[in-house]
XYZ file of C-alpha atoms in Angstrom:
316
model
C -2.916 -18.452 -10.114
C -3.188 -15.914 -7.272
C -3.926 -12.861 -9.046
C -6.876 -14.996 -10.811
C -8.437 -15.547 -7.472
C -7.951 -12.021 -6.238
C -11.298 -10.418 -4.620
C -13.662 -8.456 -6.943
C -12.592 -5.722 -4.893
C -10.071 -5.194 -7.078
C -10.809 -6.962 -10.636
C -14.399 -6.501 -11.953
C -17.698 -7.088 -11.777
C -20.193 -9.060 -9.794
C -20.234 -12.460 -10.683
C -22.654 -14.756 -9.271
C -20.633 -18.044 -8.259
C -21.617 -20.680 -6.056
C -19.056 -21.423 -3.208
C -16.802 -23.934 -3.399
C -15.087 -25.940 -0.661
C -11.476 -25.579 -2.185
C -9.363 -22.929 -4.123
C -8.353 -25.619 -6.791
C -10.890 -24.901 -9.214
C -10.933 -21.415 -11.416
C -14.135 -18.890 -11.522
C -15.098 -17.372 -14.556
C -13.695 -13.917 -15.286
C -16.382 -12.387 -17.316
C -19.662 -13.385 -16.369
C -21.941 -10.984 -14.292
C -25.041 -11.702 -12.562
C -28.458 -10.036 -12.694
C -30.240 -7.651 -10.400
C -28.370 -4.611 -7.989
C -25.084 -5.724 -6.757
C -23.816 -6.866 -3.451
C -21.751 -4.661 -1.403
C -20.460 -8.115 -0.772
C -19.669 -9.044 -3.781
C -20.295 -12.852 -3.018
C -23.890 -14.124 -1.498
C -21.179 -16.855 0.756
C -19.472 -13.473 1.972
C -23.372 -11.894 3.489
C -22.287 -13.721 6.911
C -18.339 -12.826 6.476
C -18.921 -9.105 5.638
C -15.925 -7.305 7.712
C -12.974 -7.700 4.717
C -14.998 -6.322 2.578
C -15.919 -3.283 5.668
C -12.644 -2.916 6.170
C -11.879 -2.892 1.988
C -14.418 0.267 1.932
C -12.978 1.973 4.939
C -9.842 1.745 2.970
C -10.415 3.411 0.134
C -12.694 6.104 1.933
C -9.323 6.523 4.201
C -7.016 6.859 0.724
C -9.670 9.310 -1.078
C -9.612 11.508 2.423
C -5.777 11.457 3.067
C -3.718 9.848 0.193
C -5.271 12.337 -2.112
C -3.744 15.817 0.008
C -0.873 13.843 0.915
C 0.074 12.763 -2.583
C -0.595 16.301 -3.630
C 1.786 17.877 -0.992
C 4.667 15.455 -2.599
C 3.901 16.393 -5.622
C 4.528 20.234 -4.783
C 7.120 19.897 -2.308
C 9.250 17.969 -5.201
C 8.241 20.760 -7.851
C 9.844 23.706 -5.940
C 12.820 21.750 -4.802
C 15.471 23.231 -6.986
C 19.337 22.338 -5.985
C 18.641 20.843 -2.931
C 16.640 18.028 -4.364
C 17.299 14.302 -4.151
C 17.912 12.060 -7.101
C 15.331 9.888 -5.613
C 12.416 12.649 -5.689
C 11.981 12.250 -9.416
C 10.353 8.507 -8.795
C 8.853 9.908 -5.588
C 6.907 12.391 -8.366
C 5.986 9.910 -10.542
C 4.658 7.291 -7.685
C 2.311 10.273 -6.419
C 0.661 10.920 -9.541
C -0.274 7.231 -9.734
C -1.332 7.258 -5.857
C -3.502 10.108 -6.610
C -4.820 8.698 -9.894
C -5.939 5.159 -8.299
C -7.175 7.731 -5.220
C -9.608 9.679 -7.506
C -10.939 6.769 -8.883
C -12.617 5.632 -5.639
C -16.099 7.335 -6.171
C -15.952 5.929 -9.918
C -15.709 2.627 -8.174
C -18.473 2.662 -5.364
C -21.209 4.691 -7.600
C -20.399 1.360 -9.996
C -19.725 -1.091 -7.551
C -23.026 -0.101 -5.655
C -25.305 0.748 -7.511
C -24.779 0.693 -11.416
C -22.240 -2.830 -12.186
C -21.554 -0.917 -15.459
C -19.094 -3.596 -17.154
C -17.728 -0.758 -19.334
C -16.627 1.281 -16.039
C -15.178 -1.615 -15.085
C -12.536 -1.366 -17.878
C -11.436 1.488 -16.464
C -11.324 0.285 -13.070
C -9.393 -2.579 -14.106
C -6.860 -0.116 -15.918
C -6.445 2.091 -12.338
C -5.929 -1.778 -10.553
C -3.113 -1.973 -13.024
C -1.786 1.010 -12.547
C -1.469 0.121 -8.880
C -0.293 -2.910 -8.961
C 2.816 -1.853 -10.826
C 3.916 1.050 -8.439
C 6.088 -1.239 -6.344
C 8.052 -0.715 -9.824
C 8.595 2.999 -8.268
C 9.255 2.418 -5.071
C 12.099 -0.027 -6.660
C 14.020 2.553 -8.167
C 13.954 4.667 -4.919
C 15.135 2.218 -2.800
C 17.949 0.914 -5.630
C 18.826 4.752 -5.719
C 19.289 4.810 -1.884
C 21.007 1.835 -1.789
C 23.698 2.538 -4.403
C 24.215 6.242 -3.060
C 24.778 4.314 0.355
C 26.110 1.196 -0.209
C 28.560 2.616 -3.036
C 28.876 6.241 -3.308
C 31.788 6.076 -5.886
C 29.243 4.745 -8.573
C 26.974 7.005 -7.463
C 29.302 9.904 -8.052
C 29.246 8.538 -11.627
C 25.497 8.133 -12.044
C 24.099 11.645 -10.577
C 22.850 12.832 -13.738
C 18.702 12.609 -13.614
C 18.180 12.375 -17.193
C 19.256 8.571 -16.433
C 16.299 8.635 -13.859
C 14.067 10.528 -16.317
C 14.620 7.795 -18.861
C 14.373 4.964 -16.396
C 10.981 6.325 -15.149
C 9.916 6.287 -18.581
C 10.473 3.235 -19.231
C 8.955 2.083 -16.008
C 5.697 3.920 -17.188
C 5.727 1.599 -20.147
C 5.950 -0.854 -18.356
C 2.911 0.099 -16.508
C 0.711 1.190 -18.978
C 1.166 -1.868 -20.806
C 0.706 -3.782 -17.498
C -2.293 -1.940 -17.177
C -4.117 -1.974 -20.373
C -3.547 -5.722 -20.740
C -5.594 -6.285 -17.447
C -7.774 -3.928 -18.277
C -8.729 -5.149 -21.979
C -7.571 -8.834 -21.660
C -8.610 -9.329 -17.792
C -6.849 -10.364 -14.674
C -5.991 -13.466 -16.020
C -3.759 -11.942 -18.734
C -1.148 -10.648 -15.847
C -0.993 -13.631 -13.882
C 2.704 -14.772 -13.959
C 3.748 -10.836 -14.277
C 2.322 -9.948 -11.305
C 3.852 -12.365 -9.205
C 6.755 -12.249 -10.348
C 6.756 -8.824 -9.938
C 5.597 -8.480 -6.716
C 8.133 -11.162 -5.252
C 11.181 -9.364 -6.832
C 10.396 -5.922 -5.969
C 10.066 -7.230 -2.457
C 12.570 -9.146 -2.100
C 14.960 -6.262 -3.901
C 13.317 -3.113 -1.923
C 14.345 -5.732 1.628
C 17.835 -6.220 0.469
C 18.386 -2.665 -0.213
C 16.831 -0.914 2.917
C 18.820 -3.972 5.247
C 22.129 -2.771 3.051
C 21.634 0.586 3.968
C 20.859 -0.132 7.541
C 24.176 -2.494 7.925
C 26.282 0.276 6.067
C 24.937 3.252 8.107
C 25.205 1.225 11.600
C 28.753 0.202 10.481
C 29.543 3.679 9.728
C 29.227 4.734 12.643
C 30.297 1.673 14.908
C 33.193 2.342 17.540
C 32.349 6.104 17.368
C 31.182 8.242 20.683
C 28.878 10.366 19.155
C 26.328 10.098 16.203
C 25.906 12.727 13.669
C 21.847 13.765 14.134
C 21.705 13.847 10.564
C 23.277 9.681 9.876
C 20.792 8.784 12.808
C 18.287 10.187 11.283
C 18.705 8.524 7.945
C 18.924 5.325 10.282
C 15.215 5.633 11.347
C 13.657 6.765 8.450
C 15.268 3.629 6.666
C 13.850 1.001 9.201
C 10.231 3.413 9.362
C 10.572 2.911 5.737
C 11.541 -0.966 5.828
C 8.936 -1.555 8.530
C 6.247 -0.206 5.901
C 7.697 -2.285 3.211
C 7.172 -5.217 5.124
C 3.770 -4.118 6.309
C 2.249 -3.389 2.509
C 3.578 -5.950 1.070
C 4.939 -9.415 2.521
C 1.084 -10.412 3.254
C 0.644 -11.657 -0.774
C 4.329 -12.753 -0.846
C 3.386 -14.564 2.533
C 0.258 -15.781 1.892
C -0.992 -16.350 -1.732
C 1.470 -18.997 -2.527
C -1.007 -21.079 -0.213
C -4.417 -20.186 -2.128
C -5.128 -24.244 -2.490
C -5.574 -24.511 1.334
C -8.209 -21.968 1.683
C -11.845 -22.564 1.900
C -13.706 -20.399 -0.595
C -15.255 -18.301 2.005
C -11.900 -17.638 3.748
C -10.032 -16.628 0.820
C -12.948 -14.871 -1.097
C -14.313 -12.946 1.847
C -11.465 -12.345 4.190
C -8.019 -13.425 3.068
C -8.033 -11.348 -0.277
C -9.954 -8.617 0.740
C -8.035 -7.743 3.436
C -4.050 -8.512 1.753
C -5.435 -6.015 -1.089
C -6.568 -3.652 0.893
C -3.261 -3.374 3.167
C -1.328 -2.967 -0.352
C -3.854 -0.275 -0.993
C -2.896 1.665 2.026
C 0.326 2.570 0.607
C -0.829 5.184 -1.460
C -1.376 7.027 2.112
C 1.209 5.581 3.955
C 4.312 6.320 1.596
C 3.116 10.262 1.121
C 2.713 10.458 4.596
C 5.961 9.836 5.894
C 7.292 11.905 3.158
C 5.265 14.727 4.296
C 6.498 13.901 7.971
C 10.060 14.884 6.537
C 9.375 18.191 4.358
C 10.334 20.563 6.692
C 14.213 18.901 7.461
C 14.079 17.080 4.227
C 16.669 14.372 4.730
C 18.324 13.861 1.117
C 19.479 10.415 1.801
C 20.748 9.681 -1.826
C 23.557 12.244 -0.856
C 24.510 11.694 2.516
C 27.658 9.585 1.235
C 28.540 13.139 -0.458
C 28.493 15.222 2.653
C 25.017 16.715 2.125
C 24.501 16.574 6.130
C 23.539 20.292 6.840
C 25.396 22.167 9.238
C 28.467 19.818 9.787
C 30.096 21.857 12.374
C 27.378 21.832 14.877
C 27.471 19.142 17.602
C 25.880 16.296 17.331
C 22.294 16.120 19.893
C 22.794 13.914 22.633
């Protein structure tokens, strides 16, 4: 029901629909009205413009910075060799589908703006689907973390990456299929997957970066003095956590509430603005990656002893 009433800014074409005064009833999918097309997508939206200003600011903001950022993963995880986390070989795959949706941003304005092509918009549907799956990534990072953590005698047993290689492929087929349903069928073909999806990878991505949190704090309970390199870990688990949160409690918060909106409200601001937040992980996520390539913390073996320079004292 909520992914059927998402924005245009992230399903289709224009469609001309007259505003209604309640979310109960459904708009038509694949109808398209005449003439150029509205910036606003929505003639109700031409006095309730700034969702769909800060929706465009967005994706000028991912195509400027997600783009060299996801890039810059992508190399720093290709010349790790043996000092590489289990964990980088999702981080690799979730760039290439950050820079992927990324590239497609002129594709979408030049359409959205000024042609309405309904063919592009296949394509633009299949890049929204693409997107919407990557929490699927971030998943297995965060269930890699957690069990190299939580319980590093499994993970001794579980090191090898062509489990990882085989889990990320079937993740991608996963995705594509995701992808090319919504992109052939429409958004109403991925209803129920999507939220389902997007409520259990939230609520499993919170579980695991709170487990790690507990388990690290515990670890080091009672003691004097910190290890730099477990306190560490500590804050780039609640940074990472905190961004969690940020991208993507606002649908889990909000959409199950879509029948107490006004048109205008969920149409021109609420939607615009939940999608575009989740959008801003494709910068976000590379970013604080980058942030950590020159002491690359390698989190999945910290249980292992993979601290550098154990001897040294800690920093006070």
């Amino acid at each position: 029901m909520a992914e059927k009433k998402r924005d245009l800014c992230r399903t289709g074409r224009r469609r001309t629909v007259k505003p209604k005064t309640t979310m109960n009833s459904s708009l038509p999918l694949n109808s398209s009205g005449s003439g150029s097309p509205l910036w606003y997508q929505y003639e109700a939206c031409k006095d309730v413009t700034g969702g769909y200003v800060f929706c465009y600011l967005v994706k000028v903001f991912n195509l400027a910075f997600g783009v060299p950022a996801n890039i810059m993963v992508m190399w720093q995880v290709a010349r790790k060799k043996s000092d590489s986390s289990t964990s980088d070989i999702f981080i690799f795959n979730l760039a290439i589908i950050d820079t992927y949706f990324c590239l497609m941003t002129p594709i979408e304005l030049v359409n959205r703006l000024v042609l309405n092509d309904g063919n592009i918009w296949y394509f633009q549907r299949f890049a929204y689907g693409m997107k919407d799956t990557t929490p699927l990534f971030l998943t297995c990072v965060c269930l890699d973390r957690y069990v190299a953590v939580v319980h590093p005698i499994v993970f001794t047993s579980i090191r090898d990456n062509k489990i990882r290689v085989a889990v990320s492929m079937l993740v991608w087929g996963l995705m594509l299929a995701y992808a090319l349903s919504k992109s052939v069928l429409g958004a109403g073909s991925t209803i129920n997957f999507f939220a389902g999806l997007i409520l259990a990878a939230f609520t499993i991505m919170v579980f695991c970066n709170l487990s790690i949190v507990w388990s690290l704090r515990k670890s080091v309970m009672g003691k004097e003095k910190i290890h730099p390199m477990k306190l560490k870990a500590l804050r780039t688990v609640i940074i990472t956590l905190a961004i969690i949160v940020f991208n993507y409690l606002p649908p889990v918060a909000l959409f199950p509430f879509t029948a107490y909106y006004s048109f205008v409200e969920f149409y021109c601001q609420i939607s615009v603005t939940v999608y575009s937040i989740m959008d801003l992980s494709c910068t976000i996520e590379p970013l604080l990656y980058v942030s950590k390539m020159e002491r690359p913390l390698c989190l999945s073996n910290l249980p292992c002893s993979c601290c550098q320079s154990p001897s040294k004292e800690p920093e006070t």
